[in-house]
XYZ file of C-alpha atoms in Angstrom:
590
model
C -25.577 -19.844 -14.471
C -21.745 -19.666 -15.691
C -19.739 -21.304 -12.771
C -16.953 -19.013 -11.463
C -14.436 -20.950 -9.027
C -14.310 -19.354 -5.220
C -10.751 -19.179 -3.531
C -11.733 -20.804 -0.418
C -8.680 -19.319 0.914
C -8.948 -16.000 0.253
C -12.715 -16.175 1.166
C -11.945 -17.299 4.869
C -9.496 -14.824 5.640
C -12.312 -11.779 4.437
C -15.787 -12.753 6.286
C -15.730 -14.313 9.490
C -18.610 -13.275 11.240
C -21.016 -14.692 13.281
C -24.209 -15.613 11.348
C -27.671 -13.856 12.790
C -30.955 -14.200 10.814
C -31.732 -15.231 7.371
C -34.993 -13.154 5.236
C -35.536 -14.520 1.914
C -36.720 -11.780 -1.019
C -39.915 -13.568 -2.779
C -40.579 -11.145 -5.296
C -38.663 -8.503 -8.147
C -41.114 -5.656 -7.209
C -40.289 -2.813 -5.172
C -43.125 -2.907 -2.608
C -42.640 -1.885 1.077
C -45.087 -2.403 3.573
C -42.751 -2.574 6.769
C -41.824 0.602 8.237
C -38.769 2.344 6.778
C -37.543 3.314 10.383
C -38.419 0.174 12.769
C -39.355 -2.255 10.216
C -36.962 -5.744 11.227
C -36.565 -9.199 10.188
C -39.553 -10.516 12.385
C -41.891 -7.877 10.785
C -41.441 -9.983 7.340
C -43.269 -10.848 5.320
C -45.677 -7.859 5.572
C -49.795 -7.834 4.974
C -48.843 -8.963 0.942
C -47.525 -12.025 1.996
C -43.923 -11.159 0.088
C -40.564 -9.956 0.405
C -38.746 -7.608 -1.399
C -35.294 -6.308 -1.906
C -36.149 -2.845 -0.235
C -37.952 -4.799 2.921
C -35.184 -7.246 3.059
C -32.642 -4.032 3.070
C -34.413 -2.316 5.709
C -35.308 -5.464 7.893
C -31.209 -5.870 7.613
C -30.625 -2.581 8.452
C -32.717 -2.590 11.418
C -31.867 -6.342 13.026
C -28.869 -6.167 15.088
C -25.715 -8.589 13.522
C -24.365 -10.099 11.061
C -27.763 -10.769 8.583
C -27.813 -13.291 5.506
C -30.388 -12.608 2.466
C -31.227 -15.052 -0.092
C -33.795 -15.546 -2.740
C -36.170 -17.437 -3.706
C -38.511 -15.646 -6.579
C -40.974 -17.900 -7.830
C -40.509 -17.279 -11.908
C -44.399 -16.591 -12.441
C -43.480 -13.228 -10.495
C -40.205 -12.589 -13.102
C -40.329 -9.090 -14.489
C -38.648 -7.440 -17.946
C -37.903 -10.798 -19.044
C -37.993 -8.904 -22.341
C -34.586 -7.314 -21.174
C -33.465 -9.897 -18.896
C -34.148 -13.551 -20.093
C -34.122 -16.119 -17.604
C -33.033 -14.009 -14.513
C -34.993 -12.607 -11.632
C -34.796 -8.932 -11.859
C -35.102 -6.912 -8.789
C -36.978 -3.602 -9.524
C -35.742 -0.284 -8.839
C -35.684 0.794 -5.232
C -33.572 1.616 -2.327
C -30.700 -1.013 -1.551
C -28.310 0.223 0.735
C -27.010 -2.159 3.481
C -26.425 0.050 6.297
C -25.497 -3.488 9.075
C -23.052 -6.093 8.115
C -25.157 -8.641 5.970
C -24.422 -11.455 3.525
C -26.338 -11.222 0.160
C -26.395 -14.481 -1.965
C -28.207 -14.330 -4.950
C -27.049 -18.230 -5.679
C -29.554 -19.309 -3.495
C -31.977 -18.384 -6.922
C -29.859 -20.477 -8.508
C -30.706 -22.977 -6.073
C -34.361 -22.223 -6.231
C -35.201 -22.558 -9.798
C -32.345 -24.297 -11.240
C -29.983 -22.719 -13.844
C -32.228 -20.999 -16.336
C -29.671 -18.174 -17.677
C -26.388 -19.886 -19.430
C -24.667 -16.379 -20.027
C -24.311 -15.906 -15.682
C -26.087 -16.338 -12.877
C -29.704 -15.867 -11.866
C -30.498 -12.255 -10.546
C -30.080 -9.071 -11.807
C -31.269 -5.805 -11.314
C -32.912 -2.520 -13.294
C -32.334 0.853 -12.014
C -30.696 0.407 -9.017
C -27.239 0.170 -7.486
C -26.471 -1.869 -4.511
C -24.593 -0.070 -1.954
C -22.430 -2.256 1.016
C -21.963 0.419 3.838
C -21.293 -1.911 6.309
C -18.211 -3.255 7.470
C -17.756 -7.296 7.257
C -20.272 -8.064 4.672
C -20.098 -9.586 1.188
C -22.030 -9.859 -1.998
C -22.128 -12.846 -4.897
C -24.105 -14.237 -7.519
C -25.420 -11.822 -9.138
C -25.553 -10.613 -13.173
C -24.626 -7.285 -14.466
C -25.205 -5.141 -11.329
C -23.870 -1.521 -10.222
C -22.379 -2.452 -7.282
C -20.475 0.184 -4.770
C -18.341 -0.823 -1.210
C -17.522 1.538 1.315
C -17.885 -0.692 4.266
C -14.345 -2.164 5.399
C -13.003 -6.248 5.064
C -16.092 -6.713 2.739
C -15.543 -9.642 -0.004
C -17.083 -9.356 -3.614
C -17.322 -12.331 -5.280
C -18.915 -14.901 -8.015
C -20.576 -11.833 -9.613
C -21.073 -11.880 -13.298
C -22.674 -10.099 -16.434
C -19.734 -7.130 -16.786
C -20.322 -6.214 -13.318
C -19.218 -2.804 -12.392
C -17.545 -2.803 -9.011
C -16.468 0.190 -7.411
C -14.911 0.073 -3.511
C -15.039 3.406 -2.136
C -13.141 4.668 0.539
C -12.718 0.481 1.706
C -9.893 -1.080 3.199
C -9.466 -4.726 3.502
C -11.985 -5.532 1.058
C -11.294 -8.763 -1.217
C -13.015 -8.659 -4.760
C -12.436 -12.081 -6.547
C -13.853 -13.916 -9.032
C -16.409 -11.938 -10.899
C -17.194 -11.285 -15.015
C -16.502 -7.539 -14.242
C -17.047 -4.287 -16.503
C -14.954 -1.723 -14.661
C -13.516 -2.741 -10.772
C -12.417 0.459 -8.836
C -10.429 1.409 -5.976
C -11.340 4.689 -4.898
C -9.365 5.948 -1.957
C -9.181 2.699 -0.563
C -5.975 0.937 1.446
C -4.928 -2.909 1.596
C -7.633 -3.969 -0.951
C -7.171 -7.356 -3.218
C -8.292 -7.884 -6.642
C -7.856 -11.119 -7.925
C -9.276 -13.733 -10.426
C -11.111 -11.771 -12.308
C -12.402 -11.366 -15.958
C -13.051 -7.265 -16.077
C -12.184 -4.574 -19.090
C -10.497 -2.561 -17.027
C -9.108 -1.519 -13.347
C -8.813 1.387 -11.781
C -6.999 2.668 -8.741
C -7.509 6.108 -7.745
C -6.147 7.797 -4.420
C -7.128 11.576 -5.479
C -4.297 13.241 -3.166
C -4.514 16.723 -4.722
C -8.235 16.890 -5.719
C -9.482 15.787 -2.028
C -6.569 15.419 0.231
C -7.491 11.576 0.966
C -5.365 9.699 -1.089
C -2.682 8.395 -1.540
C -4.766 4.639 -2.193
C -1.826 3.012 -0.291
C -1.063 -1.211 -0.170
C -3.509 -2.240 -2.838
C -3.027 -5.508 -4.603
C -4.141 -6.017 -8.204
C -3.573 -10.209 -8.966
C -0.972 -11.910 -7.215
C 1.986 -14.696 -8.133
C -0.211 -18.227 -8.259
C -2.388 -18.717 -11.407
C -5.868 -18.446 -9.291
C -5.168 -15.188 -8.631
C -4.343 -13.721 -12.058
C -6.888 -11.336 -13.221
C -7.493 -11.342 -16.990
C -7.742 -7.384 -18.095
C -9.194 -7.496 -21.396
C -8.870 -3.661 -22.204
C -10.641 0.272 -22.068
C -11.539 2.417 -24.258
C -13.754 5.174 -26.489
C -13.375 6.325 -29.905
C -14.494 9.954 -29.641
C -17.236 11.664 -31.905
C -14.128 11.950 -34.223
C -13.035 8.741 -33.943
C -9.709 9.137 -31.846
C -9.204 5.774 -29.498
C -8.355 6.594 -25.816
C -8.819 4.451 -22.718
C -6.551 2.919 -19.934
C -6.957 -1.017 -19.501
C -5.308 -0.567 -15.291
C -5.098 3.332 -13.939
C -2.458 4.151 -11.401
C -3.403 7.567 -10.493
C -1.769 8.735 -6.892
C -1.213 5.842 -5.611
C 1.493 4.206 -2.845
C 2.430 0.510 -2.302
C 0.583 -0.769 -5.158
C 1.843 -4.162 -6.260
C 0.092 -5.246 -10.255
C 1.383 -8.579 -9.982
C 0.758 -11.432 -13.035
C -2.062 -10.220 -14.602
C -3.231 -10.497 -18.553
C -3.431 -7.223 -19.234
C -5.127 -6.127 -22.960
C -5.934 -9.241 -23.975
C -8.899 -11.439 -23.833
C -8.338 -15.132 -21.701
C -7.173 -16.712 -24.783
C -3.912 -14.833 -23.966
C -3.829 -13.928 -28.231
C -6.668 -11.904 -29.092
C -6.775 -8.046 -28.452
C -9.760 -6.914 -26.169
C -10.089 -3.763 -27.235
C -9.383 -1.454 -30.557
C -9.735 1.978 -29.135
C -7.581 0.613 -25.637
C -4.033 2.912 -25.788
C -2.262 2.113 -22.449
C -2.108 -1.220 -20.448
C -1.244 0.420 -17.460
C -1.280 4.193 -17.385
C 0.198 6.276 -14.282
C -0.710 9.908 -13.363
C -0.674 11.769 -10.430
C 1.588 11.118 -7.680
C 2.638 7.565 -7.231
C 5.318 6.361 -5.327
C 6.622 2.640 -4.760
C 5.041 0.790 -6.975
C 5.487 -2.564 -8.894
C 4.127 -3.620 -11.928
C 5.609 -7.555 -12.275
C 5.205 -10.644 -14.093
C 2.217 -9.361 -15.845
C 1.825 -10.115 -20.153
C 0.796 -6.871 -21.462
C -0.345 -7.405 -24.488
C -2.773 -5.899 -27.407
C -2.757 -2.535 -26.560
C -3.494 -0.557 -29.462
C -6.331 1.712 -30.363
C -7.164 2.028 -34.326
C -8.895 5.340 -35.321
C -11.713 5.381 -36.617
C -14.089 7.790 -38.927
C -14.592 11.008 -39.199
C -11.040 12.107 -39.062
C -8.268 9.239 -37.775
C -9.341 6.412 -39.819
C -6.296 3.793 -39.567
C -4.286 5.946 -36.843
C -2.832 4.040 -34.352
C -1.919 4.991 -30.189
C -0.704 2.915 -27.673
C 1.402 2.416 -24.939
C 2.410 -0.960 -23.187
C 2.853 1.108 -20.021
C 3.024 4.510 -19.875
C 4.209 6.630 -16.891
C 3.892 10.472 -16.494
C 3.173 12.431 -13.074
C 5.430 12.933 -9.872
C 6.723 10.190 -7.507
C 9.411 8.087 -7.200
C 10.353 4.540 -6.778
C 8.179 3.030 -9.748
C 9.423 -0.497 -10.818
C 8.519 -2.455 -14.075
C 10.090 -5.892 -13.843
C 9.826 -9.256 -15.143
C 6.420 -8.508 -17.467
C 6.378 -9.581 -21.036
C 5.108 -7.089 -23.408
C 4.293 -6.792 -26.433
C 4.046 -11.145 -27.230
C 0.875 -12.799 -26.506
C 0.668 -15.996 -24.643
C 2.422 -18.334 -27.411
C 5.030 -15.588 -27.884
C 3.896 -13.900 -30.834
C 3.965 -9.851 -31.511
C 0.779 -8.369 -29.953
C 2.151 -5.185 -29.579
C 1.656 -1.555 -28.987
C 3.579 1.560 -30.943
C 5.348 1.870 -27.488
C 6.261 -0.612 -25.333
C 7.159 1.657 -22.434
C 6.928 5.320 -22.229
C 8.109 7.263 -19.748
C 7.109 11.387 -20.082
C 7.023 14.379 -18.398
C 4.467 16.310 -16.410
C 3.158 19.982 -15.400
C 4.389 19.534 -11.710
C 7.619 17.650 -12.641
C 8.701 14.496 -13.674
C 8.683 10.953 -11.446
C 12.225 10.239 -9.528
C 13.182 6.653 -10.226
C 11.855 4.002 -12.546
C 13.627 1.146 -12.894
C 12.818 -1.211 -15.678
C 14.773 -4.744 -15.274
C 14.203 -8.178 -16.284
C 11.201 -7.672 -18.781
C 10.555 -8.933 -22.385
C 9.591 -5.869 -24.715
C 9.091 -7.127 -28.244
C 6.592 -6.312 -31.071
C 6.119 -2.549 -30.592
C 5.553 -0.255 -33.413
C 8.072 2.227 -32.681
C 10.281 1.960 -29.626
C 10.712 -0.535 -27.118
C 11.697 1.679 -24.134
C 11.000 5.857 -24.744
C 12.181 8.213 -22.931
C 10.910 11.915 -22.820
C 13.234 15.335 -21.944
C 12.585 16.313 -18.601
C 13.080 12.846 -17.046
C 16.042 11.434 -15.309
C 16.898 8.391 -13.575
C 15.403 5.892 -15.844
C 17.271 2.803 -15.074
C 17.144 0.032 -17.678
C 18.682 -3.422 -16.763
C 18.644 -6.729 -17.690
C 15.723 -7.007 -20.483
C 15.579 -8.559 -23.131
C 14.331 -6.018 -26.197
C 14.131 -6.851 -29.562
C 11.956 -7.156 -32.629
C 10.909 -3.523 -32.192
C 10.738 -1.574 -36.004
C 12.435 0.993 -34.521
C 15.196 1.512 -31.745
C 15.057 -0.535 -28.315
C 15.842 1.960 -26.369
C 15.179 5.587 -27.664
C 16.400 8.961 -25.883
C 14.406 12.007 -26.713
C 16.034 14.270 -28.802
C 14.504 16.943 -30.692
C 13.322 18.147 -33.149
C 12.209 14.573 -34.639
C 12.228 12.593 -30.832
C 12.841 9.681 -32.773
C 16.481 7.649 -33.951
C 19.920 7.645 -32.343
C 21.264 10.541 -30.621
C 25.187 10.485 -30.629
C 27.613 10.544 -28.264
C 29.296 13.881 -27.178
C 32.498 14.539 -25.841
C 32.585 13.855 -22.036
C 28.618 13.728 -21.776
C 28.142 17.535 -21.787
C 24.410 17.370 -23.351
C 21.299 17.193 -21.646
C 18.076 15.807 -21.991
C 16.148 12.447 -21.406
C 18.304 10.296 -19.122
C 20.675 13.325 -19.454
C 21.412 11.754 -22.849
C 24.199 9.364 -21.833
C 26.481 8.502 -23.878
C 26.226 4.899 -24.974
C 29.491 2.652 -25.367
C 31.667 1.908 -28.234
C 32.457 -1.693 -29.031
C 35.592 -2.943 -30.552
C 35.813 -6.765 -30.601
C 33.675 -9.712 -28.789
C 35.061 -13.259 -29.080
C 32.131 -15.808 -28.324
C 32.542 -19.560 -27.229
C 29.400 -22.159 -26.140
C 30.886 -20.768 -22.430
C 32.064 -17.730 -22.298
C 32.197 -14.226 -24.391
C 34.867 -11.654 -24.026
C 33.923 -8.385 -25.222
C 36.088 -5.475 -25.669
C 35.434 -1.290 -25.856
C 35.378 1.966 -24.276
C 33.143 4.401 -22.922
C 33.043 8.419 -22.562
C 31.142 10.478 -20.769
C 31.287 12.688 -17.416
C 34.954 12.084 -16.090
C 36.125 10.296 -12.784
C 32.472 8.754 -13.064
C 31.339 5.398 -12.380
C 29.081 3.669 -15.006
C 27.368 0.287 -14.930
C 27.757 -1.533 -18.745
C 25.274 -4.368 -19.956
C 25.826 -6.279 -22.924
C 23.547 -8.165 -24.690
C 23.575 -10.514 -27.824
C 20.701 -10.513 -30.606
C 20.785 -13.063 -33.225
C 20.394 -10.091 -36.266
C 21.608 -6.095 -35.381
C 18.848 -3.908 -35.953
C 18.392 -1.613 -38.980
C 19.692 1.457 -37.649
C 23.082 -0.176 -36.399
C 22.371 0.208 -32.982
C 21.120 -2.334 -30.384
C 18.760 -3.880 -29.674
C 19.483 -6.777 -26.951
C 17.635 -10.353 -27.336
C 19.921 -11.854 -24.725
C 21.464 -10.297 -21.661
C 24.708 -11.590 -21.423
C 25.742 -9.247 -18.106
C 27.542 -6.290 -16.613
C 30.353 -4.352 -15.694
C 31.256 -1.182 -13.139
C 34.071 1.144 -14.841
C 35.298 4.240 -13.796
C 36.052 6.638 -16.098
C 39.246 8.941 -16.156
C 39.998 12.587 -15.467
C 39.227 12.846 -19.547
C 36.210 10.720 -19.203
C 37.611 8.021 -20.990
C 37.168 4.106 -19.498
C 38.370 1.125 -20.995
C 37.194 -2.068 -20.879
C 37.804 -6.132 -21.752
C 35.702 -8.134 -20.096
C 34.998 -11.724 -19.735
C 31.663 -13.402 -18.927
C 30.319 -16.878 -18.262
C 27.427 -16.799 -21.617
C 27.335 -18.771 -24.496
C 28.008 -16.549 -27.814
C 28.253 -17.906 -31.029
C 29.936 -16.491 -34.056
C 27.900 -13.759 -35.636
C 25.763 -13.210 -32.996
C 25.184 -8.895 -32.309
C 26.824 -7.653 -29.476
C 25.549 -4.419 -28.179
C 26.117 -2.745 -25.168
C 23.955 0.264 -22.826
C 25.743 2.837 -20.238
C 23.946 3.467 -16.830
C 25.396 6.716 -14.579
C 25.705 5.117 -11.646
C 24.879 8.178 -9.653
C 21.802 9.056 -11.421
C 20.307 5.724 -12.479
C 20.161 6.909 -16.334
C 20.913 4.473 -18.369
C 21.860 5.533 -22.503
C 20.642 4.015 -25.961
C 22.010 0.383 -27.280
C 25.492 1.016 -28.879
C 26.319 0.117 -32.090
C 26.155 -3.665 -33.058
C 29.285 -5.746 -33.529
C 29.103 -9.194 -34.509
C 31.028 -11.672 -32.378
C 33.914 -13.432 -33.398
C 34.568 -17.244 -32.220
C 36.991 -17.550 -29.827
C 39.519 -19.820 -28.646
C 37.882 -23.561 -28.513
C 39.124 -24.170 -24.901
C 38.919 -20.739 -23.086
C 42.284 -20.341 -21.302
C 43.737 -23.577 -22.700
C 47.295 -22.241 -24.387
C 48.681 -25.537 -24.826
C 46.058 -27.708 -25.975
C 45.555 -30.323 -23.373
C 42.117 -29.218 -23.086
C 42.718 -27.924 -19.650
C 43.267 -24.407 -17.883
C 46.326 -24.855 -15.392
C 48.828 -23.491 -13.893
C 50.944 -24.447 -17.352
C 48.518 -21.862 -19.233
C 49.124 -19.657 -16.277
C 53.073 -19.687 -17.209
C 52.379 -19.280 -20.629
C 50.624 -16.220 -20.005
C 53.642 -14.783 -17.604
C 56.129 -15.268 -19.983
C 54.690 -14.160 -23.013
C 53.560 -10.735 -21.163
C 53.406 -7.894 -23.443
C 55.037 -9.433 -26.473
C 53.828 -11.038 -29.647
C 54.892 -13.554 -31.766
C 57.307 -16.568 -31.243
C 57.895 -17.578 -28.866
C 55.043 -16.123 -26.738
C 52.300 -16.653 -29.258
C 50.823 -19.603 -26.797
C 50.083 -16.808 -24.345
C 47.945 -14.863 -26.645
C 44.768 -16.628 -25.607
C 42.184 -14.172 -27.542
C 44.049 -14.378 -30.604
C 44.445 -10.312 -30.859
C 47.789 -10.360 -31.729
C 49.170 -9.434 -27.927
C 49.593 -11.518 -24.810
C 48.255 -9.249 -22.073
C 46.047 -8.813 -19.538
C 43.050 -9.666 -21.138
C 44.878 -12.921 -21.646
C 45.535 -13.629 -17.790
C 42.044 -12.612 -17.268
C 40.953 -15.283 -19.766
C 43.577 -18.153 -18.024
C 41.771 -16.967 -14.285
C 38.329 -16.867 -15.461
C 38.613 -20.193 -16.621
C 41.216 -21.579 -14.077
C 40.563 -25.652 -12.988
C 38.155 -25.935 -16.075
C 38.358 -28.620 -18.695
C 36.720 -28.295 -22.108
């Protein structure tokens, strides 16, 4: 049997019932000589002398409480062991646990010793297990079907590329298993965590049934036992296009996805799938949730013969349907575990759809790295894509791309006062004109148009090469600025913050609308000058006092001797930008 650690933890807070009667299954056949209807635990064994799944299910089923089953199949009555070597393989029959029971196939284990390396002991041919019951729980067994629909159940220490599906659920912890697909159908305040499974769905089916949304559901969790390591989904089809979503977010509400591997295998480096094309995929309606902390990682599916041979799809996350309040923070994707590219052709896409587009997405604080294309894509139609404080880089093509036709791919240019429309209302990006860099502090200097007597929100960021098209991206966030653009859309700004720049280093800049939440492309790249040694210091006592202070006053608007020890930033002037510098750094010494 391969070991799978329990969280003890997790495990109390799920089943807590009291225990009733234990029936032990003796054999893999299905044979039933207890009555369907009456048949209970004290009726077992029956006139063969054995127990089988079936008898065991309806004994269960008809003995008031909280039952336990176990096993103990001798191995001279082991069936298929063609199919199933070294495991005890329950035969086809009807296994639906209608009364709160416990099922624990490790007692096999216990019974006959560890005879199957690749997982545990029992499996089954033909069959499904079904958990109606509230309050029960499942573990230790090896590549079963496996369905839920009985409330605060717990699914655990099951192995063999389980498939798990919790239907209509709620409460219901699933931990710990070697998983094929886990899925949350139209279930609330479900957990998944610490689990090996290709893929994970969670479906609420609002429009289709009217049941959804699938609200409160938890998919891994912030401490290490509970990440879940999503190895990737997918088909080629008879032509040999790859499709398949590694974690499905299809109508969904209050669904956290919370520092997961997702596409790779545990290894953190090696794809799980070639015909995988989104990490996490979102359709429907979905509204607040979070995808966080999670590596997302080797999503790409190769095409294969007849027709695609070598064509490559995939998304890092990709959101399309309606909704609002979707947030993508803090995940790194596009690197594997040691930091290397691993990535898709987009990092993150977010599109369009039939009924309308999604109202807020806010993407903040992530790595996106690696990608084929773009690192953040953005179709016409949608709006309110806020992008803030990532670092993007080492994607072949732009780090942030707008939608504009008829390519959808490269810089779109400004336009006078931010009249055009389209993805993130195509805002207008800023223009750069200087950036002075010191080990503490950069001062960067530009201007922005676009809709007038607007405010904006501007976010530098520092790369250690520009990219190849002369905009963006932005290795390093450095940090922002509010302006407010004039009555002719024009804002100017010269501002000073606490990050170390050195010389050369790319400075690029994005535009968010304030009002909207849209931010623009990366601006053009300039490279940073180095700036005075001793921000603020004007008369070299390596200092910033009130003496710089006076400089500054007194050499106000003029240039040249005598006031050239006010001109802090070396730009020719003393201004304000020069007081600013002799505040920011006020008290310091260097």
């Amino acid at each position: 049997m391969k070991k799978v650690a329990i969280g003890a933890g997790l495990l109390a807070s799920v089943v807590g019932c009291a225990m009733g009667a234990t029936v032990t299954v003796t054999t893999g056949s299905n044979v039933t000589d207890i009555d369907f209807f009456t048949g209970t635990i004290a009726d077992l064994p029956g006139p063969d002398g054995k127990v089988s799944m079936a008898e065991a299910m309806i004994a269960t089923n008809n003995t008031p409480g909280h039952d336990r089953i176990e096993f103990a199949i001798p191995q001279n009555e082991w069936l298929m062991q063609w199919l199933y070597p070294g495991r005890a393989v329950l035969v086809q029959g009807n296994f639906r646990a209608n009364d709160s029971v416990e099922i624990d196939a490790t007692t096999q284990t216990a019974f006959t010793g560890d005879t199957y390396a690749g997982g545990n002991e029992v499996a089954i041919y033909g069959s499904t297990i079904y958990l109606n019951a509230d309050n029960s729980s499942i573990c230790g067994f090896d590549g079963i079907p496996l369905q839920v629909s009985g409330d605060n159940s717990h699914v655990f220490d099951n192995t063999g590329n389980t498939n798990i599906t919790l239907f209509d659920s709620h409460g219901t912890l699933v931990e710990n298993n070697i998983a094929g697909t886990i899925k949350i159908d139209r279930c609330n305040n479900c957990v998944v965590v610490g689990n090996v499974t290709t893929r994970v769905r969670v479906q609420g089916w609002v429009s289709e049934f009217g049941t959804g949304p699938a609200s409160n559901n938890r998919i891994g969790g912030p401490t290490l036992a509970e990440r879940n390591y999503i190895t990737g989904y997918g088909t080629h089809s008879g032509e040999g296009f790859p499709s398949g979503t590694t974690v499905e977010i299809f109508d969904n509400d209050g669904t956290i996805v919370e520092n997961n591997w997702i596409g790779t295998l545990p290894d953190g480096v090696t794809s799980g799938s070639t015909a995988s094309t989104q990490g996490v995929g979102f359709t429907g309606t979905n509204t607040n949730v979070t995808i966080r902390n999670n590596q997302i990682a080797g999503i790409l599916g190769i095409g294969i013969g007849p027709h695609y041979v070598g064509y490559l799809v995939g998304w890092g996350v990709y959101v399309t349907g309606t909704g609002s309040n979707i947030t993508i923070e803090n995940n790194t994707i596009g690197l594997d575990a040691n930091g290397d590219p691993l990535g898709s052709v987009f990092g993150i896409e977010v599109a369009d759809y039939f009924a309308g587009p999604v109202d807020g997405v806010t993407i903040s604080g992530n790595e996106i790295a690696g990608h084929l294309i773009s690192g953040v894509y953005v179709r016409t139609g949608v709006n309110g894509v806020d992008i803030m404080g990532n670092s993007i880089h080492d994607n072949a093509d732009l780090g942030i791309d707008l939608y504009e036709g008829p390519s959808g791919i490269g810089v779109t240019a400004n336009d006078a006062l931010d009249v055009d429309t389209g993805a993130n209302g195509l805002q207008n990006f800023p223009v750069l004109v200087d950036a002075y860099g010191t080990p503490a502090s950069v001062q960067i200097v530009g201007t922005l148009n676009s809709m007038a007597d607007s405010s904006y929100r501007v976010e530098f960021f520092a790369s250690s090469a520009c990219d190849p098209s002369g905009h963006g991206e932005g290795e390093r966030f450095l940090g922002s600025a509010v302006v407010l653009t004039n009555g002719s859309g024009d804002a100017v700004f010269d501002v000073t913050l606490p990050a170390s720049v050195a010389a050369g280093e790319a400075i690029t800049a994005t535009a968010t609308d304030l009002l909207t939440a849209s931010t623009s492309e990366f601006s053009a790249c300039i490279a940073a000058e180095a700036g005075a040694s001793c921000p603020g210091d004007t008369n070299g006592d390596n200092v910033c006092d009130l003496a710089d202070l006076t400089n500054v006053l007194f050499g106000f608007g003029q240039s040249g001797a005598p006031y050239a020890n006010g001109d802090v930033n070396g730009d020719g002037v003393t201004d304000l930008a020069d007081i600013s510098d002799v505040l920011f750094a006020f008290g310091s010494g260097c």
